[in-house]
């Protein structure tokens, strides 16, 4: 898809993207809000924060800013934007940092402002932006201004992936919904089976410890965030249907002790994934070796 397919035409009104312009961060007390407040400050912008209990209020921050960045809990993002966009002005640039894009971008487009949806594919605790991916959905902004904003993000070290909101949410149904859901289910199965995690870790080689660490990493974070990611994505129903179908097939093969069913399905998936499998095996082997070196008395291999 070309940039021109979803960026609107030229406008006499230009976005204020020069150092000294004011960025208002709605939800600036949260981790991601603080992270991007620091980013814009480092680029020479003035930053005002609007959050619960702040003075000025979120509305006052929005009305006094050239750029407005919504960094609020996902399950409240659309409602907060909906409440505030009536006070937005045509010259302003509205941005959001939510994990879903169709709904938040739709709400921002109810204003007369310029609109770009952003989704940082990283958490608020990173130490550097270098090499981190951020997805951008330039919904309504003159091309030159979008290119300036893109350059600003790139100069900070971020890898910018352009998308439409619909394409973004479709990809997130795999990158987020599928993987988060299966990780959440892994934790649920372990809980329901009464598994002793400490004992499991005694059996686990570095490869399995890496996988278990991903389970622990997810459950160390916000349940509201991950629940909203799954609940709000329009592709979740399709993912659930595919998971149900797969579990039913696996269950049938298990009950019949039909090893060939597992083997043939495995081989079909391997062919579909192609060269990625070999590359992933090499990359993960390096990761496993690193875990061994960092662990006292670690042993290699799965």
Short mmCIF file of C-alpha atoms in Angstrom, two decimals:
data_model
loop_
_atom_site.label_atom_id
_atom_site.label_comp_id
_atom_site.label_asym_id
_atom_site.label_seq_id
_atom_site.Cartn_x
_atom_site.Cartn_y
_atom_site.Cartn_z
CA UNK A 1 0.00 0.00 0.00
CA UNK A 2 1.30 3.44 -0.92
CA UNK A 3 1.53 6.29 1.55
CA UNK A 4 -0.74 8.32 -0.72
CA UNK A 5 -3.50 5.73 -0.33
CA UNK A 6 -4.30 6.84 3.19
CA UNK A 7 -2.72 10.27 3.76
CA UNK A 8 -4.99 13.09 2.78
CA UNK A 9 -3.95 15.83 0.41
CA UNK A 10 -2.10 19.02 1.03
CA UNK A 11 -3.45 21.62 3.47
CA UNK A 12 -2.73 25.29 3.98
CA UNK A 13 -2.62 24.63 7.73
CA UNK A 14 0.69 23.09 8.79
CA UNK A 15 1.45 21.00 11.86
CA UNK A 16 3.76 22.66 14.39
CA UNK A 17 6.55 20.09 14.58
CA UNK A 18 9.45 22.39 15.34
CA UNK A 19 11.30 22.49 18.67
CA UNK A 20 9.54 24.87 21.00
CA UNK A 21 6.06 23.68 20.04
CA UNK A 22 3.93 22.33 22.87
CA UNK A 23 3.10 18.65 23.27
CA UNK A 24 0.24 17.86 25.62
CA UNK A 25 0.38 14.31 26.99
CA UNK A 26 -3.00 13.08 28.18
CA UNK A 27 -2.17 10.31 30.63
CA UNK A 28 1.38 11.54 31.10
CA UNK A 29 1.79 10.00 34.54
CA UNK A 30 1.70 6.44 33.20
CA UNK A 31 4.78 4.52 32.07
CA UNK A 32 4.29 5.11 28.36
CA UNK A 33 3.21 8.71 28.93
CA UNK A 34 6.39 9.40 30.89
CA UNK A 35 8.50 7.66 28.26
CA UNK A 36 7.16 9.76 25.38
CA UNK A 37 7.14 12.93 27.45
CA UNK A 38 10.87 12.41 27.83
CA UNK A 39 11.23 11.69 24.13
CA UNK A 40 9.55 14.92 23.05
CA UNK A 41 11.43 16.93 25.68
CA UNK A 42 14.72 15.52 24.35
CA UNK A 43 13.68 16.70 20.87
CA UNK A 44 13.25 20.28 22.12
CA UNK A 45 9.47 20.38 22.58
CA UNK A 46 7.70 21.82 25.59
CA UNK A 47 5.64 19.15 27.32
CA UNK A 48 2.53 19.60 29.45
CA UNK A 49 0.94 16.66 31.25
CA UNK A 50 -2.76 16.13 31.84
CA UNK A 51 -3.81 13.22 34.02
CA UNK A 52 -6.06 12.33 36.93
CA UNK A 53 -5.71 15.00 39.58
CA UNK A 54 -3.39 17.26 37.58
CA UNK A 55 -3.56 21.01 37.29
CA UNK A 56 -4.00 21.95 34.46
CA UNK A 57 -6.70 19.44 33.59
CA UNK A 58 -6.61 17.15 30.56
CA UNK A 59 -8.98 19.49 28.69
CA UNK A 60 -6.84 22.55 29.49
CA UNK A 61 -3.72 20.72 28.34
CA UNK A 62 -5.42 19.72 25.08
CA UNK A 63 -6.65 23.25 24.39
CA UNK A 64 -3.19 24.79 24.94
CA UNK A 65 -1.13 22.29 22.92
CA UNK A 66 0.05 22.12 19.32
CA UNK A 67 0.38 18.33 19.48
CA UNK A 68 -1.84 16.17 21.69
CA UNK A 69 -0.74 12.66 22.64
CA UNK A 70 -3.29 10.29 24.19
CA UNK A 71 -1.49 7.77 26.40
CA UNK A 72 -4.32 6.33 28.46
CA UNK A 73 -5.49 2.80 29.44
CA UNK A 74 -6.64 0.87 26.39
CA UNK A 75 -10.05 0.00 27.79
CA UNK A 76 -10.75 3.74 28.30
CA UNK A 77 -9.00 5.16 25.23
CA UNK A 78 -12.00 5.63 22.95
CA UNK A 79 -14.17 7.16 25.67
CA UNK A 80 -11.46 9.63 26.74
CA UNK A 81 -10.79 10.70 23.16
CA UNK A 82 -14.52 11.02 22.52
CA UNK A 83 -14.90 13.31 25.54
CA UNK A 84 -12.00 15.58 24.58
CA UNK A 85 -12.06 15.88 20.76
CA UNK A 86 -14.88 18.46 20.77
CA UNK A 87 -12.28 20.89 22.18
CA UNK A 88 -9.60 20.11 19.58
CA UNK A 89 -8.67 22.69 16.93
CA UNK A 90 -7.98 22.26 13.18
CA UNK A 91 -4.30 23.22 13.50
CA UNK A 92 -3.56 20.57 16.14
CA UNK A 93 -2.05 17.13 15.62
CA UNK A 94 -3.74 14.34 17.57
CA UNK A 95 -1.74 11.18 18.32
CA UNK A 96 -2.51 8.11 20.39
CA UNK A 97 -0.38 5.24 21.70
CA UNK A 98 -2.99 2.51 22.06
CA UNK A 99 -2.56 -1.15 21.10
CA UNK A 100 -5.61 -1.02 18.83
CA UNK A 101 -6.03 1.51 16.07
CA UNK A 102 -9.42 1.31 14.31
CA UNK A 103 -11.46 2.62 17.25
CA UNK A 104 -9.08 5.31 18.59
CA UNK A 105 -8.31 6.67 15.10
CA UNK A 106 -12.02 6.78 14.29
CA UNK A 107 -12.66 8.82 17.43
CA UNK A 108 -9.79 11.25 16.71
CA UNK A 109 -11.09 11.74 13.17
CA UNK A 110 -14.33 13.14 14.63
CA UNK A 111 -12.30 16.31 15.22
CA UNK A 112 -11.11 18.71 12.54
CA UNK A 113 -7.50 18.12 13.61
CA UNK A 114 -4.69 16.23 11.93
CA UNK A 115 -4.60 12.60 13.08
CA UNK A 116 -1.89 9.93 13.31
CA UNK A 117 -2.37 6.73 15.27
CA UNK A 118 0.77 5.26 16.86
CA UNK A 119 1.41 1.89 18.48
CA UNK A 120 4.79 1.40 20.14
CA UNK A 121 5.60 -2.31 19.94
CA UNK A 122 7.47 -2.04 23.22
CA UNK A 123 6.75 -1.31 26.85
CA UNK A 124 7.28 1.83 28.86
CA UNK A 125 10.31 0.47 30.75
CA UNK A 126 12.78 0.33 27.85
CA UNK A 127 16.16 2.03 28.27
CA UNK A 128 16.52 3.06 24.62
CA UNK A 129 14.36 3.56 21.53
CA UNK A 130 17.16 2.22 19.35
CA UNK A 131 15.84 -0.59 17.12
CA UNK A 132 12.35 -0.51 18.64
CA UNK A 133 9.39 -0.80 16.25
CA UNK A 134 6.55 1.71 16.27
CA UNK A 135 3.55 1.26 13.97
CA UNK A 136 2.14 4.49 12.53
CA UNK A 137 -1.27 5.05 10.93
CA UNK A 138 -1.23 8.50 9.24
CA UNK A 139 -4.96 8.98 8.89
CA UNK A 140 -5.28 12.72 8.13
CA UNK A 141 -2.12 14.76 7.72
CA UNK A 142 -0.36 16.52 4.82
CA UNK A 143 2.39 14.35 3.38
CA UNK A 144 5.25 16.78 4.17
CA UNK A 145 4.16 17.01 7.81
CA UNK A 146 3.85 13.24 8.11
CA UNK A 147 7.34 12.81 6.70
CA UNK A 148 8.67 15.29 9.29
CA UNK A 149 6.99 13.38 12.10
CA UNK A 150 8.30 10.10 10.74
CA UNK A 151 11.81 11.55 10.59
CA UNK A 152 11.48 12.71 14.20
CA UNK A 153 10.61 9.19 15.34
CA UNK A 154 13.35 7.65 13.19
CA UNK A 155 15.96 10.10 14.47
CA UNK A 156 15.10 8.92 17.99
CA UNK A 157 16.05 5.37 16.97
CA UNK A 158 12.60 3.92 16.26
CA UNK A 159 11.84 1.71 13.28
CA UNK A 160 8.62 3.10 11.79
CA UNK A 161 6.20 0.67 10.16
CA UNK A 162 3.39 2.44 8.24
CA UNK A 163 -0.05 0.87 8.16
CA UNK A 164 -3.74 1.57 7.98
CA UNK A 165 -5.72 1.07 11.20
CA UNK A 166 -7.44 -1.97 9.70
CA UNK A 167 -4.17 -3.61 8.64
CA UNK A 168 -2.68 -2.87 12.04
CA UNK A 169 -5.50 -4.52 13.98
CA UNK A 170 -5.42 -7.55 11.67
CA UNK A 171 -1.70 -8.03 12.33
CA UNK A 172 -2.22 -7.52 16.06
CA UNK A 173 -4.77 -10.35 16.07
CA UNK A 174 -1.74 -12.60 15.52
CA UNK A 175 1.15 -10.75 17.17
CA UNK A 176 -0.85 -9.89 20.27
CA UNK A 177 -4.17 -11.73 20.52
CA UNK A 178 -2.97 -15.20 19.47
CA UNK A 179 0.25 -15.15 21.47
CA UNK A 180 -1.13 -13.37 24.54
CA UNK A 181 -4.14 -15.67 24.62
CA UNK A 182 -2.09 -18.86 24.41
CA UNK A 183 0.26 -17.50 27.08
CA UNK A 184 -2.67 -16.66 29.35
CA UNK A 185 -4.06 -20.15 28.77
CA UNK A 186 -0.67 -21.65 29.66
CA UNK A 187 -0.80 -19.87 33.00
CA UNK A 188 -4.38 -21.00 33.50
CA UNK A 189 -3.58 -24.66 32.77
CA UNK A 190 -0.66 -24.60 35.21
CA UNK A 191 -2.88 -23.03 37.87
CA UNK A 192 -5.75 -25.44 37.31
CA UNK A 193 -3.42 -28.44 37.42
CA UNK A 194 -1.77 -27.18 40.61
CA UNK A 195 1.69 -27.26 39.05
CA UNK A 196 4.62 -26.40 41.34
CA UNK A 197 6.51 -23.83 39.25
CA UNK A 198 9.72 -24.16 41.26
CA UNK A 199 9.74 -27.88 40.54
CA UNK A 200 9.00 -27.31 36.85
CA UNK A 201 11.99 -24.97 36.62
CA UNK A 202 14.25 -27.70 38.05
CA UNK A 203 13.35 -29.85 35.05
CA UNK A 204 13.54 -27.08 32.45
CA UNK A 205 16.50 -26.62 30.14
CA UNK A 206 17.39 -23.07 28.96
CA UNK A 207 14.97 -23.25 26.03
CA UNK A 208 12.03 -24.08 28.24
CA UNK A 209 13.10 -21.51 30.84
CA UNK A 210 12.96 -18.85 28.11
CA UNK A 211 9.41 -19.93 27.25
CA UNK A 212 8.37 -19.98 30.91
CA UNK A 213 9.89 -16.54 31.40
CA UNK A 214 7.56 -15.19 28.71
CA UNK A 215 4.62 -16.56 30.68
CA UNK A 216 5.85 -14.85 33.85
CA UNK A 217 6.59 -11.63 31.97
CA UNK A 218 3.00 -11.33 30.76
CA UNK A 219 1.47 -11.99 34.17
CA UNK A 220 3.76 -9.37 35.72
CA UNK A 221 1.90 -6.69 33.76
CA UNK A 222 -1.57 -5.14 33.64
CA UNK A 223 -4.51 -7.59 33.38
CA UNK A 224 -6.73 -4.74 32.12
CA UNK A 225 -4.34 -4.07 29.23
CA UNK A 226 -4.10 -7.65 28.02
CA UNK A 227 -7.81 -8.29 28.51
CA UNK A 228 -8.64 -5.15 26.49
CA UNK A 229 -6.22 -6.16 23.71
CA UNK A 230 -8.02 -9.48 23.33
CA UNK A 231 -11.55 -8.20 23.92
CA UNK A 232 -11.25 -5.18 21.64
CA UNK A 233 -9.58 -6.65 18.57
CA UNK A 234 -12.07 -7.34 15.76
CA UNK A 235 -10.03 -10.42 14.73
CA UNK A 236 -10.27 -12.17 18.10
CA UNK A 237 -13.34 -14.20 17.08
CA UNK A 238 -11.50 -15.69 14.10
CA UNK A 239 -8.46 -16.52 16.24
CA UNK A 240 -10.66 -18.23 18.84
CA UNK A 241 -12.42 -20.24 16.13
CA UNK A 242 -9.09 -21.47 14.77
CA UNK A 243 -7.87 -22.39 18.26
CA UNK A 244 -11.07 -24.34 18.98
CA UNK A 245 -10.78 -26.22 15.69
CA UNK A 246 -7.14 -27.08 16.35
CA UNK A 247 -7.83 -28.30 19.89
CA UNK A 248 -10.71 -30.47 18.66
CA UNK A 249 -8.48 -32.05 16.01
CA UNK A 250 -5.65 -32.65 18.47
CA UNK A 251 -8.09 -34.05 21.00
CA UNK A 252 -9.50 -36.47 18.42
CA UNK A 253 -6.06 -37.67 17.37
CA UNK A 254 -5.08 -38.14 21.01
CA UNK A 255 -8.17 -40.18 21.84
CA UNK A 256 -7.61 -42.42 18.79
CA UNK A 257 -3.85 -42.57 19.46
CA UNK A 258 -3.45 -41.42 15.87
CA UNK A 259 0.16 -40.28 15.76
CA UNK A 260 0.02 -39.71 12.01
CA UNK A 261 -2.53 -36.92 12.45
CA UNK A 262 -0.11 -34.92 14.60
CA UNK A 263 2.78 -35.65 12.23
CA UNK A 264 0.94 -34.62 9.05
CA UNK A 265 -0.41 -31.41 10.64
CA UNK A 266 3.06 -30.57 11.96
CA UNK A 267 4.56 -31.08 8.50
CA UNK A 268 1.91 -28.89 6.84
CA UNK A 269 2.63 -26.05 9.25
CA UNK A 270 6.39 -26.44 8.77
CA UNK A 271 5.98 -26.18 4.99
CA UNK A 272 3.79 -23.12 5.38
CA UNK A 273 6.33 -21.34 7.62
CA UNK A 274 9.15 -22.28 5.24
CA UNK A 275 12.64 -20.84 5.65
CA UNK A 276 11.54 -18.94 8.75
CA UNK A 277 11.75 -22.21 10.70
CA UNK A 278 15.47 -22.70 10.04
CA UNK A 279 16.25 -19.05 10.74
CA UNK A 280 14.24 -19.13 13.96
CA UNK A 281 15.99 -22.31 15.09
CA UNK A 282 19.39 -20.67 14.59
CA UNK A 283 18.38 -17.44 16.34
CA UNK A 284 16.76 -19.20 19.28
CA UNK A 285 19.80 -21.47 19.67
CA UNK A 286 21.96 -18.37 20.15
CA UNK A 287 19.48 -17.11 22.76
CA UNK A 288 19.55 -20.44 24.58
CA UNK A 289 23.37 -20.43 24.63
CA UNK A 290 23.27 -16.92 26.10
CA UNK A 291 20.95 -18.12 28.86
CA UNK A 292 23.37 -20.96 29.63
CA UNK A 293 26.31 -18.55 29.91
CA UNK A 294 24.33 -16.26 32.21
CA UNK A 295 23.13 -19.08 34.46
CA UNK A 296 25.35 -20.77 36.99
CA UNK A 297 25.46 -24.46 36.36
CA UNK A 298 23.16 -24.15 33.31
CA UNK A 299 22.97 -26.98 30.78
CA UNK A 300 22.35 -26.60 27.09
CA UNK A 301 19.77 -28.01 24.75
CA UNK A 302 16.06 -28.74 24.91
#
